mmCIF file of C-alpha atoms in Angstrom:
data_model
loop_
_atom_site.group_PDB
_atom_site.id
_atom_site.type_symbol
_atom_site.label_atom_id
_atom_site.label_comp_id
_atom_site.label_asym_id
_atom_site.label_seq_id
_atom_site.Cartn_x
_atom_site.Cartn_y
_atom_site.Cartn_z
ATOM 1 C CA UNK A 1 166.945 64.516 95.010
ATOM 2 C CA UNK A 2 167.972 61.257 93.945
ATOM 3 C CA UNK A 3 169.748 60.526 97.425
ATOM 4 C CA UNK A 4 166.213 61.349 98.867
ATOM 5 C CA UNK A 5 164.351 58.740 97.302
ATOM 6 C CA UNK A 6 166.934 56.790 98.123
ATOM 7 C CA UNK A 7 166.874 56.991 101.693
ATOM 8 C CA UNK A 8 163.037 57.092 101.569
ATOM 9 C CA UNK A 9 163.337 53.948 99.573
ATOM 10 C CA UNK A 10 164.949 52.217 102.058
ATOM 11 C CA UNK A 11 163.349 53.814 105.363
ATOM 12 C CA UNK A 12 160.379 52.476 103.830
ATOM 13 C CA UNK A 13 161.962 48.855 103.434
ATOM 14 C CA UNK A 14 163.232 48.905 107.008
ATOM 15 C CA UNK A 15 159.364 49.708 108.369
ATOM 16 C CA UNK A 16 157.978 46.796 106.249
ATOM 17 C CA UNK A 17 160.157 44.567 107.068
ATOM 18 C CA UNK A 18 159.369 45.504 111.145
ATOM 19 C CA UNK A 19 155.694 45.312 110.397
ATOM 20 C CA UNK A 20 156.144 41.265 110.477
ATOM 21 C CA UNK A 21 155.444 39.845 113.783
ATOM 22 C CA UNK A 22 157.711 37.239 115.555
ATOM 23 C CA UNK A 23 161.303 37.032 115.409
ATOM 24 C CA UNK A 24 162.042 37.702 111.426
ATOM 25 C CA UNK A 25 165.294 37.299 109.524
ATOM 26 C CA UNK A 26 166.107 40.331 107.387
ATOM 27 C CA UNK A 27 165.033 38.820 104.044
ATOM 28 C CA UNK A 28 167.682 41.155 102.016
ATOM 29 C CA UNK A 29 170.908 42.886 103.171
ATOM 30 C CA UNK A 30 169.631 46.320 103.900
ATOM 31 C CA UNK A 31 172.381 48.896 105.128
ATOM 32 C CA UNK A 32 170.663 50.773 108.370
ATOM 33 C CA UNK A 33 170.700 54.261 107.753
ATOM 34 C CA UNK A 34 173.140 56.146 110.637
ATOM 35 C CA UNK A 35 171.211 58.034 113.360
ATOM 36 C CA UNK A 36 171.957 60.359 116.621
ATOM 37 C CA UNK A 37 170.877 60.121 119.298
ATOM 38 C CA UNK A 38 171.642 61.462 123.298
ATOM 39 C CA UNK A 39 172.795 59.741 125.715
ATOM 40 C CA UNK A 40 171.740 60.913 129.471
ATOM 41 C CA UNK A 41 174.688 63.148 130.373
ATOM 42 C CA UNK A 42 173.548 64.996 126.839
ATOM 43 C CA UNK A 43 176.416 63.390 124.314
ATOM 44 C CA UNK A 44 175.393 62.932 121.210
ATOM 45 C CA UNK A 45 175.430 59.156 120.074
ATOM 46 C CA UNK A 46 175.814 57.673 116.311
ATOM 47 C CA UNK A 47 174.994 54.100 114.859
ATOM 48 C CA UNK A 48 178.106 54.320 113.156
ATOM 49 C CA UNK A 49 179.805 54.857 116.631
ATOM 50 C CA UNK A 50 179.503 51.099 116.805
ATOM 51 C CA UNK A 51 180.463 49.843 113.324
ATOM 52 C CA UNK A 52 182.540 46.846 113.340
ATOM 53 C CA UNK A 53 180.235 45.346 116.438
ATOM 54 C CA UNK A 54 176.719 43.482 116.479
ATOM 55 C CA UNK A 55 173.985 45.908 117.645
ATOM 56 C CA UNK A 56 171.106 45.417 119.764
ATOM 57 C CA UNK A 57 168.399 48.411 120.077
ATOM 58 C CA UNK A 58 165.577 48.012 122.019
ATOM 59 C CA UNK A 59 162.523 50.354 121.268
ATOM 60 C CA UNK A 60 161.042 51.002 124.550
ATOM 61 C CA UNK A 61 159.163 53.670 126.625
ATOM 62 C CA UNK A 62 158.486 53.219 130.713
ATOM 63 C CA UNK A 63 154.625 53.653 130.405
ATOM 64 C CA UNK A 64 154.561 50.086 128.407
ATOM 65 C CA UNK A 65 153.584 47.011 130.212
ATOM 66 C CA UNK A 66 155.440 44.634 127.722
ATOM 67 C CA UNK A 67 158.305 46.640 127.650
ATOM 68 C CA UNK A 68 158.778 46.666 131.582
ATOM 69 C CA UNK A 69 157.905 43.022 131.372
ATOM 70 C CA UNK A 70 161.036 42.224 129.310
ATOM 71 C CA UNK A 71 163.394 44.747 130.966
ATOM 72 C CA UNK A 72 164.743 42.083 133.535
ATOM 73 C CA UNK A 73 166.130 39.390 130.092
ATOM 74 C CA UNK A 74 167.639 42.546 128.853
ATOM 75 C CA UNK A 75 169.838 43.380 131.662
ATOM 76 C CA UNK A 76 170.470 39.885 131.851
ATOM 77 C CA UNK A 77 172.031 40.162 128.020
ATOM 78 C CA UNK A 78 173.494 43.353 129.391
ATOM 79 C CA UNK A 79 175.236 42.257 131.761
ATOM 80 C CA UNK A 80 176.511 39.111 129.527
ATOM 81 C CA UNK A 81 177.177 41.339 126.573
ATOM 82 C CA UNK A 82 179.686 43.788 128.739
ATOM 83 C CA UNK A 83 181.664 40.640 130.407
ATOM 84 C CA UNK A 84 182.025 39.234 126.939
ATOM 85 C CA UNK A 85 182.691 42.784 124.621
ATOM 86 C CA UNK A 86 180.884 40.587 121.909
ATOM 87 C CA UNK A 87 177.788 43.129 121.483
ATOM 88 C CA UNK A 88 176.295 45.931 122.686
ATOM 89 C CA UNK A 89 172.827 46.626 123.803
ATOM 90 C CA UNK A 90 171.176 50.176 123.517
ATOM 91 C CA UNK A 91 168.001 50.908 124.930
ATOM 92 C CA UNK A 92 166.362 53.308 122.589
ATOM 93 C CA UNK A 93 163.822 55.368 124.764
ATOM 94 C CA UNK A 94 161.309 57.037 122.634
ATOM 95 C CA UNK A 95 160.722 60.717 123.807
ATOM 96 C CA UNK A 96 157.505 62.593 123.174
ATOM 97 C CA UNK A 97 157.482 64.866 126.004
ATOM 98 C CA UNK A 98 153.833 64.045 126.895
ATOM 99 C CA UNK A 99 153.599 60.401 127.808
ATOM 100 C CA UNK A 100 157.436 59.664 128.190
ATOM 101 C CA UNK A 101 160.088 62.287 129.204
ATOM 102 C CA UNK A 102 163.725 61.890 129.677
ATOM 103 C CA UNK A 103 162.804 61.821 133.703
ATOM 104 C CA UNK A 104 160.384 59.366 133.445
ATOM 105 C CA UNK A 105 162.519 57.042 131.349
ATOM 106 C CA UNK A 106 166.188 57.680 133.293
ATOM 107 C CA UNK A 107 163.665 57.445 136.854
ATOM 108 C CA UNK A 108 162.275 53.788 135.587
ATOM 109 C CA UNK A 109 165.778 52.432 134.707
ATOM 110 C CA UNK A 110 167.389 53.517 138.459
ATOM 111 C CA UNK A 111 164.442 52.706 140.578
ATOM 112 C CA UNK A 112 165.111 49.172 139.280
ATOM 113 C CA UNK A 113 168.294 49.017 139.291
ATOM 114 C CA UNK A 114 168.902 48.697 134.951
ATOM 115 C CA UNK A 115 172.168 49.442 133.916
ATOM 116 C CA UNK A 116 171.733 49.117 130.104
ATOM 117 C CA UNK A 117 172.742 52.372 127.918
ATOM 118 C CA UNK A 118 169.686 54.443 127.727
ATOM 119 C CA UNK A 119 169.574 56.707 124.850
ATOM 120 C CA UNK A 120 166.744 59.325 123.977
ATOM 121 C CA UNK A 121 164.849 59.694 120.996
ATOM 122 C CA UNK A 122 163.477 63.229 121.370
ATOM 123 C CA UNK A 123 162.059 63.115 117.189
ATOM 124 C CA UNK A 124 161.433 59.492 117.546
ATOM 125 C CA UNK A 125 164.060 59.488 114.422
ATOM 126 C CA UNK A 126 165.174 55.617 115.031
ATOM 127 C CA UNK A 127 161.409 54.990 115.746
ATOM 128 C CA UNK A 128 160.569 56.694 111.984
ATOM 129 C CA UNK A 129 163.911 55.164 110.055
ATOM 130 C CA UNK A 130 163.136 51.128 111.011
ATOM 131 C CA UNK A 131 159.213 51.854 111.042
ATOM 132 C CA UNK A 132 158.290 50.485 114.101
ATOM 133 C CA UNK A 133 154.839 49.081 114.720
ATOM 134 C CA UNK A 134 154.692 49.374 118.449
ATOM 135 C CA UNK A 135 156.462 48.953 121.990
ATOM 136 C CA UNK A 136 158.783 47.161 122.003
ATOM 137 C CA UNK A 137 160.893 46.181 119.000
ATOM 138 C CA UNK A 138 164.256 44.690 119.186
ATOM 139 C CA UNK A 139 166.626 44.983 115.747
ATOM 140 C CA UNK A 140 169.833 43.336 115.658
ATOM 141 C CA UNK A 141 171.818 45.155 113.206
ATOM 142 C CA UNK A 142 175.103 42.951 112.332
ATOM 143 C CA UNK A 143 179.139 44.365 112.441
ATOM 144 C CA UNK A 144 179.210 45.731 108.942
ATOM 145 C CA UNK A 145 175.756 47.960 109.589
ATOM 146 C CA UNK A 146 172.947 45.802 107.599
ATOM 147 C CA UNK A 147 169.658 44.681 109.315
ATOM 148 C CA UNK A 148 169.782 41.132 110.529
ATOM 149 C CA UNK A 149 166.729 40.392 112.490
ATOM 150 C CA UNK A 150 163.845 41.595 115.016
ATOM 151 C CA UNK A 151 161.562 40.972 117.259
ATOM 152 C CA UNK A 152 157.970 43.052 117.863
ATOM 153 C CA UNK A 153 156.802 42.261 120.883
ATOM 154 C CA UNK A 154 158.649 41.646 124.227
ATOM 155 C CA UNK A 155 161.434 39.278 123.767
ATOM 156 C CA UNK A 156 164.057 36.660 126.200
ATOM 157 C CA UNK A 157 167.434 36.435 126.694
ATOM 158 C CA UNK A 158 167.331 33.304 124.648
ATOM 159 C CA UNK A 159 165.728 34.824 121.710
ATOM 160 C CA UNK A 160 168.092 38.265 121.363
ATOM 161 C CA UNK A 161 171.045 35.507 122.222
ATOM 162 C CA UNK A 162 170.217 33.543 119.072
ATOM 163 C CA UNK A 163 169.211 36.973 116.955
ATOM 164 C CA UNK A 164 172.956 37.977 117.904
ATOM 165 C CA UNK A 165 174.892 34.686 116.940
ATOM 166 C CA UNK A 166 173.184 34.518 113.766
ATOM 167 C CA UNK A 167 174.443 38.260 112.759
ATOM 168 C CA UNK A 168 177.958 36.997 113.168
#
């Protein structure tokens, strides 16, 4: 029981910290709860899979104007992220079933050519554990797990650069 509250406890610091607008500076070390999601050939992915690196996840969904509007500065970081091994970027695509499917999601990505990691969210878990106001949210989680910053709202290359060096 106590573990619960716990967990609630800090779920519920994660969303208020995301209900800030702008690009905001975790305010106190909070340790990001782990969470699985799939990946599109149906593997199961962890946060902790990528402990000991900086983490990007971007909230997103293919029927959002400001998240399409962004998706061209994230492959950008993608692409700079994979030649340098310094990060990673996942693309967290928030599943309903109604509005957004997996194929709707996976067909947006290849019809423009994205190669970021796409992962799905089919119980919008992530989406519940860092509280997130709306499409889309960036969270830079830094290498030993703890919230570092975010973004609500569509974000640059330049911003998600900066988020990442100050996680180091």
């Amino acid at each position: 029981m106590k573990k619960q509250r716990l967990n609630l406890c800090l779920f519920l610091l994660i969303g208020v910290l995301l209900l800030a607008a702008g690009t905001v500076a975790a305010q106190e070390k909070v340790l990001v709860p782990n969470f699985t999601v799939t990946d599109s050939s149906g593997e199961s992915v962890s946060l902790s899979d990528y402990r000991g690196k900086v983490v990007v996840l971007n909230f997103w969904a293919s029927w959002c104007p400001p998240c399409r509007a962004e998706m061209g500065e994230l492959q950008k970081l993608h692409d700079e992220l994979v030649e340098s091994g310094d990060a990673v970027l996942l693309m967290l695509n928030q599943i309903d079933g109604q509005r957004e499917t997996t194929a709707s999601g996976t067909e947006y990505l290849k019809k423009n050519n994205y190669t970021m990691r796409n992962l799905f969210d089919y119980g919008q878990v992530s989406f519940a554990i860092f509280g997130v106001p709306g499409l889309p949210t960036t969270v830079v989680i830094d290498e030993e797990g703890y919230l570092a910053s975010y973004v609500v709202g569509p974000t640059t290359l330049k911003t998600v650069s900066r988020m990442i060096e100050e996680a180091r």
